Backbone as JSON Lines, residues from 0, in Angstrom:
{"i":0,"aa":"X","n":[6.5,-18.12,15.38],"ca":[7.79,-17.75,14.84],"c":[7.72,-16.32,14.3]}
{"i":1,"aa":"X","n":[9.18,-15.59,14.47],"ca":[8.49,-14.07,14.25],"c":[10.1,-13.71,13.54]}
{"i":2,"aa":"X","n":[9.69,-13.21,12.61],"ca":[11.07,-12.8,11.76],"c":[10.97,-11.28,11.45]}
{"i":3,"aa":"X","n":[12.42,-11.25,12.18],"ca":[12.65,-9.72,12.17],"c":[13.7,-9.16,11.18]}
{"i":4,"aa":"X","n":[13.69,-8.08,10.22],"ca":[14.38,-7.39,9.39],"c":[13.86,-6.2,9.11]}
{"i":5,"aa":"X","n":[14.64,-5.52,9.65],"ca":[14.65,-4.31,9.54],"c":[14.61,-3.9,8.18]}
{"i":6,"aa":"X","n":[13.85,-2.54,8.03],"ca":[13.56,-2.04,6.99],"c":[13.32,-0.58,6.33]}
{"i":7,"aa":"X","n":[14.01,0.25,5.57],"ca":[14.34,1.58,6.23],"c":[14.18,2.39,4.57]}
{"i":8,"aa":"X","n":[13.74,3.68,4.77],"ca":[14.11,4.62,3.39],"c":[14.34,6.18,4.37]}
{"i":9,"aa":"X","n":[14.82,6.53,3.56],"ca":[15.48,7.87,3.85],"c":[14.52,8.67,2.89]}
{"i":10,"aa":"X","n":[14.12,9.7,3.42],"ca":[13.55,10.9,3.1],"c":[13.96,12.69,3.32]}
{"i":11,"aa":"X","n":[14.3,12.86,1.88],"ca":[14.91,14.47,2.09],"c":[14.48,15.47,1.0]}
{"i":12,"aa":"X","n":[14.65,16.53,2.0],"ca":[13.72,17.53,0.98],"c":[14.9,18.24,0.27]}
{"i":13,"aa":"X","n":[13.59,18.22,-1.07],"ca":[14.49,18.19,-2.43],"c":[14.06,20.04,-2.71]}
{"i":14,"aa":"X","n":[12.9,20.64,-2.13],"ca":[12.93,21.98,-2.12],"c":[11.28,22.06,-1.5]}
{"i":15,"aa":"X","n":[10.96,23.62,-1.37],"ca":[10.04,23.81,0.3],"c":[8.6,22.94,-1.16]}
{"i":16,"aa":"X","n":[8.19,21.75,0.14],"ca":[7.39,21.47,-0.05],"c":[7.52,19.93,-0.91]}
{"i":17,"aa":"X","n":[8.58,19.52,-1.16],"ca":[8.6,18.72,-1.9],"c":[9.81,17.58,-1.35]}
{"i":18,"aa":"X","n":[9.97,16.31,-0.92],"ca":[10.82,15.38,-1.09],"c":[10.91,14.06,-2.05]}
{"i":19,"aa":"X","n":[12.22,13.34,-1.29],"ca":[12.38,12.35,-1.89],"c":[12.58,10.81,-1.33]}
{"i":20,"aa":"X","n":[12.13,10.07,-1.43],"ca":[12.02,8.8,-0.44],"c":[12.68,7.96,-0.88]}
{"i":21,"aa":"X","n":[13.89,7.32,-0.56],"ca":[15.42,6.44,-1.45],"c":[15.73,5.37,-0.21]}
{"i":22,"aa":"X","n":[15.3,3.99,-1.31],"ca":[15.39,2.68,-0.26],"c":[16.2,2.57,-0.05]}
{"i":23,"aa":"X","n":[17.25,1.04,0.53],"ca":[18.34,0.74,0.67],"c":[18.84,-0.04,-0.73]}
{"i":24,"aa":"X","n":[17.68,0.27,-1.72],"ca":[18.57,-0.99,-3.14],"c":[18.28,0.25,-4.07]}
{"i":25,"aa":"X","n":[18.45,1.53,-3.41],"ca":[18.53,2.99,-4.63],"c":[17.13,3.46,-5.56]}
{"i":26,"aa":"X","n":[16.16,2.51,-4.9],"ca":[14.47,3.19,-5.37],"c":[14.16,4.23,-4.23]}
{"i":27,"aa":"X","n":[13.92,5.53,-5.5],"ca":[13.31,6.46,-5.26],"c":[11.94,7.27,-5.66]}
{"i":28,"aa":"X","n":[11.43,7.56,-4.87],"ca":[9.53,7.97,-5.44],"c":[9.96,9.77,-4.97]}
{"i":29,"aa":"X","n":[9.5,10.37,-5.45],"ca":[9.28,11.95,-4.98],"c":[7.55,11.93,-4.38]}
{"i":30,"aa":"X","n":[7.62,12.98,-3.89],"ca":[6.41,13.7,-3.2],"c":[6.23,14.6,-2.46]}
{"i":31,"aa":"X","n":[4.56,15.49,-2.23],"ca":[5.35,16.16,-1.55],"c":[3.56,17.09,-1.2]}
{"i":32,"aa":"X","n":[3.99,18.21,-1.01],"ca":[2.53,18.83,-0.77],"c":[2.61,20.6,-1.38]}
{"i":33,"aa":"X","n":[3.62,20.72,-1.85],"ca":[3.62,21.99,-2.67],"c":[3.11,22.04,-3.43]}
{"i":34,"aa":"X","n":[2.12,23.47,-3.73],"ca":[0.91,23.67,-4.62],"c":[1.76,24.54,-6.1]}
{"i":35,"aa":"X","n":[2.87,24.19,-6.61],"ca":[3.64,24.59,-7.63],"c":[2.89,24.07,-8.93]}
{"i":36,"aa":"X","n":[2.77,24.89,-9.72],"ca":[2.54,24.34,-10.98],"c":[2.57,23.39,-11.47]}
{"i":37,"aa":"X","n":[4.22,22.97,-11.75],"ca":[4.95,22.14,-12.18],"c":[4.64,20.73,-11.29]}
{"i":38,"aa":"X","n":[4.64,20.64,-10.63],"ca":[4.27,19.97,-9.38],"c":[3.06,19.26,-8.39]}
{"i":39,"aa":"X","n":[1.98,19.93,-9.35],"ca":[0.76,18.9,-8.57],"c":[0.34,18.2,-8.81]}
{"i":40,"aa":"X","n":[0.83,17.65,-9.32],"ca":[0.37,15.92,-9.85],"c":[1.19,14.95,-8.99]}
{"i":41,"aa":"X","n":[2.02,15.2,-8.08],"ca":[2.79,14.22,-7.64],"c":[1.98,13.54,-6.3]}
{"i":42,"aa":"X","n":[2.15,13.0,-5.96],"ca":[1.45,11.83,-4.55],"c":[1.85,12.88,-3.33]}
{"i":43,"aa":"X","n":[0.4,13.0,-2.34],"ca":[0.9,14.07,-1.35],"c":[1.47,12.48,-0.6]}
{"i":44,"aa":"X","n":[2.06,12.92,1.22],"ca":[2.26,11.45,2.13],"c":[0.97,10.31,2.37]}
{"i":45,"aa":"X","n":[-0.1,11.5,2.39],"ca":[-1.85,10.19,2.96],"c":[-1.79,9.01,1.29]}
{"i":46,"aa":"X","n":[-1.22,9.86,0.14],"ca":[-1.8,9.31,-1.26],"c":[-0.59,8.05,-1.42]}
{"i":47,"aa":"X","n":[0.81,8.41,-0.71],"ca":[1.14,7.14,-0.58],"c":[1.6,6.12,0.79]}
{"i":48,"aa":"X","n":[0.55,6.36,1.29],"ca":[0.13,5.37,2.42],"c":[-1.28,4.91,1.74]}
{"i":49,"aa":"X","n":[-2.24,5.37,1.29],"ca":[-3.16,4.68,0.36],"c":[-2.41,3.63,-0.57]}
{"i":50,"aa":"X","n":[-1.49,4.13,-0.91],"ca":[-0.58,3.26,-2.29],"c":[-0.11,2.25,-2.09]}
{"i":51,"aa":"X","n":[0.56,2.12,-0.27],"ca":[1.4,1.43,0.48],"c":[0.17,0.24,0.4]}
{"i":52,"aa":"X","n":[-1.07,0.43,0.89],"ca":[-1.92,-0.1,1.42],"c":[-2.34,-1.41,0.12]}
{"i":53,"aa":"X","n":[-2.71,-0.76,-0.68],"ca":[-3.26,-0.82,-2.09],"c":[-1.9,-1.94,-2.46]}
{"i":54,"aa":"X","n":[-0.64,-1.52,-2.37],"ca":[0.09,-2.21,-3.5],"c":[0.74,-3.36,-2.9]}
{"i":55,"aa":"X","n":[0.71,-3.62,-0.91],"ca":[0.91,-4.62,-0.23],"c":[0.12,-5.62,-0.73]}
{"i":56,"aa":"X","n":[-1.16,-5.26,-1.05],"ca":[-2.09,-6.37,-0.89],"c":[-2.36,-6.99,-2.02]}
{"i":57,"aa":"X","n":[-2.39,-5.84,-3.07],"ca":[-2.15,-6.33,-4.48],"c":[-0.44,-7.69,-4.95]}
{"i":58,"aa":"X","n":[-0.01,-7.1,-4.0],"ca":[1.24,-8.37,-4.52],"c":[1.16,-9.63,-3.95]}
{"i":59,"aa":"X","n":[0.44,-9.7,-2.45],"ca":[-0.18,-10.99,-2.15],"c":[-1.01,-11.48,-3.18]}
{"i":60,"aa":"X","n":[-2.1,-10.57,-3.29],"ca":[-3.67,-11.19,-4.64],"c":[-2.7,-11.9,-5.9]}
{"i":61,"aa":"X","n":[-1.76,-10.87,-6.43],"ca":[-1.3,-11.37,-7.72],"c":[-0.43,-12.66,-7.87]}
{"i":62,"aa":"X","n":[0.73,-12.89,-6.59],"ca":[1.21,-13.7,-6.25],"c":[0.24,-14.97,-6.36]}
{"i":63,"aa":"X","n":[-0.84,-15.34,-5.64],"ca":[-1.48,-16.37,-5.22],"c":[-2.59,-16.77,-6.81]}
{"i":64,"aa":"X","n":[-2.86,-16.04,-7.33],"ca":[-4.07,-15.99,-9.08],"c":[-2.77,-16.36,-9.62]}
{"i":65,"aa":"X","n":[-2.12,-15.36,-10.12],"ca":[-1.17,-15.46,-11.1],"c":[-0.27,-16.94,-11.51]}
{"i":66,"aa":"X","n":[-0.07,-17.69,-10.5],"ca":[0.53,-19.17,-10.26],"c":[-0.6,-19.89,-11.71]}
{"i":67,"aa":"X","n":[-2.06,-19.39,-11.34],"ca":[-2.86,-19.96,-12.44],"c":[-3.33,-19.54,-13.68]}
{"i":68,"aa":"X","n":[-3.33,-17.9,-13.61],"ca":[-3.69,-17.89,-14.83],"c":[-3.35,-16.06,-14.83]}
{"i":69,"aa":"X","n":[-3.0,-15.73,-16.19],"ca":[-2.23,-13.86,-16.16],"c":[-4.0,-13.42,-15.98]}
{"i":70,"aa":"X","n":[-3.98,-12.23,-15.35],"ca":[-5.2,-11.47,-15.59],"c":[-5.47,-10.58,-16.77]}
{"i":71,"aa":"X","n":[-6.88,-10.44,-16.9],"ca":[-6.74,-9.46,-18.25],"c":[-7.08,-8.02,-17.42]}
{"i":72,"aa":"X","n":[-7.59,-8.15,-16.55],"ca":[-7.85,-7.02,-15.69],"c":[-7.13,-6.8,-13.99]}
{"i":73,"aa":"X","n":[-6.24,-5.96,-13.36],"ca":[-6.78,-6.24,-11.95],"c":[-6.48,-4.83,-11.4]}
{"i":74,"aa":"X","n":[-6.69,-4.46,-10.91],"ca":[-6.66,-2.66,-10.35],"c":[-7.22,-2.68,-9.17]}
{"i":75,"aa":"X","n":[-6.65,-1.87,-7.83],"ca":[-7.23,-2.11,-6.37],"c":[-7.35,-0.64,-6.1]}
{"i":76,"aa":"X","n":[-8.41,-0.17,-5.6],"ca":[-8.83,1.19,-5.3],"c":[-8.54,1.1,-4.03]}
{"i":77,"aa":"X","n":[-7.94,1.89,-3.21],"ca":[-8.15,1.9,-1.72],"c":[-8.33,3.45,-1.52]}
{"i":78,"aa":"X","n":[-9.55,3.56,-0.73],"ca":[-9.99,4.68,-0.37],"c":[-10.33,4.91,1.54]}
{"i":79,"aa":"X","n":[-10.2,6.25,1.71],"ca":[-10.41,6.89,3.25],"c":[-10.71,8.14,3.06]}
{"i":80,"aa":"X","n":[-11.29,8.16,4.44],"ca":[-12.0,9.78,5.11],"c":[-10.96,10.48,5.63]}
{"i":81,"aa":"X","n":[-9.85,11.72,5.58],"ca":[-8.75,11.71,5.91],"c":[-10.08,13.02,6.9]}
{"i":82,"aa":"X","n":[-9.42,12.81,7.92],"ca":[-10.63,13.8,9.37],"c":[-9.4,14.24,10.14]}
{"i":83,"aa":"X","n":[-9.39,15.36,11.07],"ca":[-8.76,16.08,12.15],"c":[-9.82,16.13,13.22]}
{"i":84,"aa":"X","n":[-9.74,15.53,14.55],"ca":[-10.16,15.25,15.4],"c":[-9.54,15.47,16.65]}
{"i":85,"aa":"X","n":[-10.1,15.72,18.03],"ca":[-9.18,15.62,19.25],"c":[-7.95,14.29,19.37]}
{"i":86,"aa":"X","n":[-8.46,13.55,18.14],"ca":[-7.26,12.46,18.09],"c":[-6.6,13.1,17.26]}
{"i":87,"aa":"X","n":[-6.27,14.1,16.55],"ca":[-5.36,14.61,15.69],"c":[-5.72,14.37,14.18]}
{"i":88,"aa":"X","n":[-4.82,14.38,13.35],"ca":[-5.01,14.12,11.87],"c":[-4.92,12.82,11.94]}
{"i":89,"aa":"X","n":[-5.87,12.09,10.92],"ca":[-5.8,10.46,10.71],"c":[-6.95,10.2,9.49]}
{"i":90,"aa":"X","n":[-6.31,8.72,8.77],"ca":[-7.68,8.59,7.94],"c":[-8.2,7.43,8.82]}
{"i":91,"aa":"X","n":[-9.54,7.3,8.25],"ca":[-10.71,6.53,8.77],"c":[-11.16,6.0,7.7]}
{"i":92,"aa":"X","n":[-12.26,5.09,7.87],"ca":[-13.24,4.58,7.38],"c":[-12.13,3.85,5.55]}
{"i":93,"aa":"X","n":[-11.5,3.25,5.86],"ca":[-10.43,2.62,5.6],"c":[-10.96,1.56,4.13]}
{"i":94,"aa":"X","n":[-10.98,1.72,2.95],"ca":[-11.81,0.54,2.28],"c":[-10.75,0.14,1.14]}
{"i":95,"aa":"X","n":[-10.4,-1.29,0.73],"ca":[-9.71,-1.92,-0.31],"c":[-10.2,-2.37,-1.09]}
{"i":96,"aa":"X","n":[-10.61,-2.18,-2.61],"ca":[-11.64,-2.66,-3.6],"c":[-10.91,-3.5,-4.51]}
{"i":97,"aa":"X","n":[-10.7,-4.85,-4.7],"ca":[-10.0,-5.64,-5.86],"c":[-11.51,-5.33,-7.4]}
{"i":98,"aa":"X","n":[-10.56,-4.89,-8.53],"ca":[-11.45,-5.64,-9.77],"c":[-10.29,-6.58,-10.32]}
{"i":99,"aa":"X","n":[-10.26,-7.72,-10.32],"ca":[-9.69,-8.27,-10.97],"c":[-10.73,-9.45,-12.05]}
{"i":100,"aa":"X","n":[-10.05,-9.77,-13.58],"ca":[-10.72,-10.41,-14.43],"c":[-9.74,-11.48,-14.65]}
{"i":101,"aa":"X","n":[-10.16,-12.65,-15.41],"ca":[-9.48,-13.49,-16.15],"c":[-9.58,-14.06,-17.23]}
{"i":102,"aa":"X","n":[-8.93,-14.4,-17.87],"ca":[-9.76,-14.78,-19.34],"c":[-10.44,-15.86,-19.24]}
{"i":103,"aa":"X","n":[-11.01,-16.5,-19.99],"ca":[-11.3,-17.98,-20.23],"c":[-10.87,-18.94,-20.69]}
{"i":104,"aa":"X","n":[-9.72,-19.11,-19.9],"ca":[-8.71,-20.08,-20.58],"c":[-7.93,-21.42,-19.03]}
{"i":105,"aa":"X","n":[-7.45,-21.68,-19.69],"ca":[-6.78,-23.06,-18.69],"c":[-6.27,-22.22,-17.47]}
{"i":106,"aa":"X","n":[-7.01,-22.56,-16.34],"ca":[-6.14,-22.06,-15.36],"c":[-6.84,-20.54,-14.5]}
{"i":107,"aa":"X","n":[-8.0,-19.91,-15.58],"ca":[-8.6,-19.08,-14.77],"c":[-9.84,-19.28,-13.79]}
{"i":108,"aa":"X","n":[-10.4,-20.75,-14.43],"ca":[-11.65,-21.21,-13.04],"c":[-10.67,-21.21,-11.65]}
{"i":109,"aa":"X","n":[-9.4,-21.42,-11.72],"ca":[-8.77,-21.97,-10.31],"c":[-8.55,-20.93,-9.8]}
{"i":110,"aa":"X","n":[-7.9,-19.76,-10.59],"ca":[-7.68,-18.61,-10.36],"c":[-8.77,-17.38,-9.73]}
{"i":111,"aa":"X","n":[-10.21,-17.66,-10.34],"ca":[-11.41,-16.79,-9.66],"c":[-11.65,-17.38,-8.61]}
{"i":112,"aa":"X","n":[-11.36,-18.74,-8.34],"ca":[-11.79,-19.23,-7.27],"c":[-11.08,-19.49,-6.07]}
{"i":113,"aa":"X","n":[-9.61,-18.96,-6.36],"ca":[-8.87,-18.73,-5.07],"c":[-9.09,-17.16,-4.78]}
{"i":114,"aa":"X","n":[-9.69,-16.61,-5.78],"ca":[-9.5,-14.86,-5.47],"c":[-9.68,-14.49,-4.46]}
{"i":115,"aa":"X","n":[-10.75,-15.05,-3.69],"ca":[-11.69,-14.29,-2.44],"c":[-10.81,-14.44,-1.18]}
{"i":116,"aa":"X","n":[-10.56,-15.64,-1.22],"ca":[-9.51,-16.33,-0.3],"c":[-8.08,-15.71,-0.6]}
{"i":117,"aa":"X","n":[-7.5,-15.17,-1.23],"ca":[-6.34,-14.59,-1.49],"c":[-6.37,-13.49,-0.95]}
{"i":118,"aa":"X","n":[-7.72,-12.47,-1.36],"ca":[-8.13,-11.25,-0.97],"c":[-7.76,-11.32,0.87]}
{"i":119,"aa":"X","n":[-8.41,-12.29,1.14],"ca":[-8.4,-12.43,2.5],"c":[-7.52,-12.85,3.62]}
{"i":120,"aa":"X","n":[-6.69,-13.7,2.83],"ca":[-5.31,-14.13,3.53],"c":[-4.45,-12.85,3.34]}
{"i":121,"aa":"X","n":[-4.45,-12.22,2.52],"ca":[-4.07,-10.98,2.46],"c":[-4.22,-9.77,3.79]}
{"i":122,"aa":"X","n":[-5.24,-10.07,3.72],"ca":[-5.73,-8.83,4.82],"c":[-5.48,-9.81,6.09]}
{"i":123,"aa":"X","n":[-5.77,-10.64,6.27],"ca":[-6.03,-11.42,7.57],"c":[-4.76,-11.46,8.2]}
{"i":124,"aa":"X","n":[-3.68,-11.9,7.43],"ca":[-2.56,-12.26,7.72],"c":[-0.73,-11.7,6.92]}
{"i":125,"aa":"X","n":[-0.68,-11.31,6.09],"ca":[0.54,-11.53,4.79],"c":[0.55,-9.88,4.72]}
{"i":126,"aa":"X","n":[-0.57,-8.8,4.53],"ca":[0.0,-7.7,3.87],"c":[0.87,-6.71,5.09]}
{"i":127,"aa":"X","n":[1.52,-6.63,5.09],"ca":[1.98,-5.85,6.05],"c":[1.71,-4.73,6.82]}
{"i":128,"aa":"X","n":[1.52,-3.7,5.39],"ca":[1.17,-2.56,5.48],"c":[-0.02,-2.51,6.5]}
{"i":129,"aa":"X","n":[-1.21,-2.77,5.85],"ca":[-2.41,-2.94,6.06],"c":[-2.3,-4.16,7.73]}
{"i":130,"aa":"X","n":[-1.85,-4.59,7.97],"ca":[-1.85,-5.61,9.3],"c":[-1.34,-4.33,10.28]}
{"i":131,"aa":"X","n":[-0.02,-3.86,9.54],"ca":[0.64,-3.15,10.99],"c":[-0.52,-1.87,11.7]}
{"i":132,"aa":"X","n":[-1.51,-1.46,10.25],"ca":[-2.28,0.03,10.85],"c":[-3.69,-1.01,11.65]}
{"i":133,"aa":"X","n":[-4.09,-2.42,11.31],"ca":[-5.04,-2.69,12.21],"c":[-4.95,-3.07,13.48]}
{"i":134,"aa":"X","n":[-2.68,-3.8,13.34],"ca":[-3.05,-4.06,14.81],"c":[-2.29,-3.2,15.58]}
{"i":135,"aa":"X","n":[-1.92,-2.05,15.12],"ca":[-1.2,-0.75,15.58],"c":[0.11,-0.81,16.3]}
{"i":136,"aa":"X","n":[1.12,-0.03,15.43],"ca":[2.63,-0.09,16.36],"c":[3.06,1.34,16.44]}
{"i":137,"aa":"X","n":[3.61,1.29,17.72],"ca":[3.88,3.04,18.11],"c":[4.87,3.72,17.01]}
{"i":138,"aa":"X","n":[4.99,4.55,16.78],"ca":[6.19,5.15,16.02],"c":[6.68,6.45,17.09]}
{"i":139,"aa":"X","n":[7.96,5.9,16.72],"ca":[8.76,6.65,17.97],"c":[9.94,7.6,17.09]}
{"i":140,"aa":"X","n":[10.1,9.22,17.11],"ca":[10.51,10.25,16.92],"c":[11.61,10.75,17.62]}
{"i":141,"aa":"X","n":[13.16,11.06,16.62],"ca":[13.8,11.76,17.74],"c":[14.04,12.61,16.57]}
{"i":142,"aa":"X","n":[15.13,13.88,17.6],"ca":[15.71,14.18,16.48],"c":[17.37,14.67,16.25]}
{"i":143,"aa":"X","n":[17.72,14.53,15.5],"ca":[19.58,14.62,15.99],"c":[19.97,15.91,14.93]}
{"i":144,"aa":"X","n":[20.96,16.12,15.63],"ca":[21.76,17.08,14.73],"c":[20.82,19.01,14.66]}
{"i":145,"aa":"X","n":[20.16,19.25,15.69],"ca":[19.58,19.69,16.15],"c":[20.2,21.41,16.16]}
């Protein structure tokens, strides 16, 4: 069974070097790659496709623990080799790190002990992000108004 819904944000530049990414329910993130003062602290595009990656999988993990018990800790590092190659620009060597803790209370033995398995149904199957770059879909470019 395969369920399709489309899913879309608009991206426009807000000045050289810098945009803005605005869903269809009015969330917006800025970013961008201008080396401005004011301005480098913001997420370049690779830092949020790391984020994309990172925060798909984190809402599966939290979804599936959380039913048993709140965490006192959980933070997901996802890290890559961003390389330019005869294949072009791309990251590599691709890694997702869960720390998550729980207290010691009713509900966190069930909770450490679905973790691994959460981690994994995650990746295996549920996160999106992370599924669509392993099992790869073309992205197709036009351009209008030209």
């Amino acid at each position: 069974m395969s369920e399709h819904s489309e899913r879309s944000v608009v991206v426009e530049r807000t000045s050289s070097g810098q945009f803005v990414a605005t869903n269809a329910r009015g969330g917006s993130i800025s970013f961008g790659t201008s080396s401005e003062s004011d301005q480098n602290t913001g997420f370049t595009p690779v830092e949020l496709f790391l984020a994309a990656i990172g925060g798909c999988t984190a809402v599966d993990v939290d979804v599936a623990t959380g039913r048993h018990a709140e965490p006192t800790q959980f933070s997901v590092t996802v890290t890559g080799d961003k390389v330019s190659d005869d294949l072009g620009n791309r990251m590599t060597n691709l890694k997702v790190s869960f720390t998550v803790e729980f207290p010691d209370d009713e509900g966190a033995e069930r909770a450490r002990a679905i973790l691994p398995r959460a981690v994994q149904a995650s990746h295996d199957r549920l996160c999106t992000v992370s599924r669509t770059v392993e099992i790869g879909t073309p992205v197709t470019t036009t351009v209008t108004n030209a």
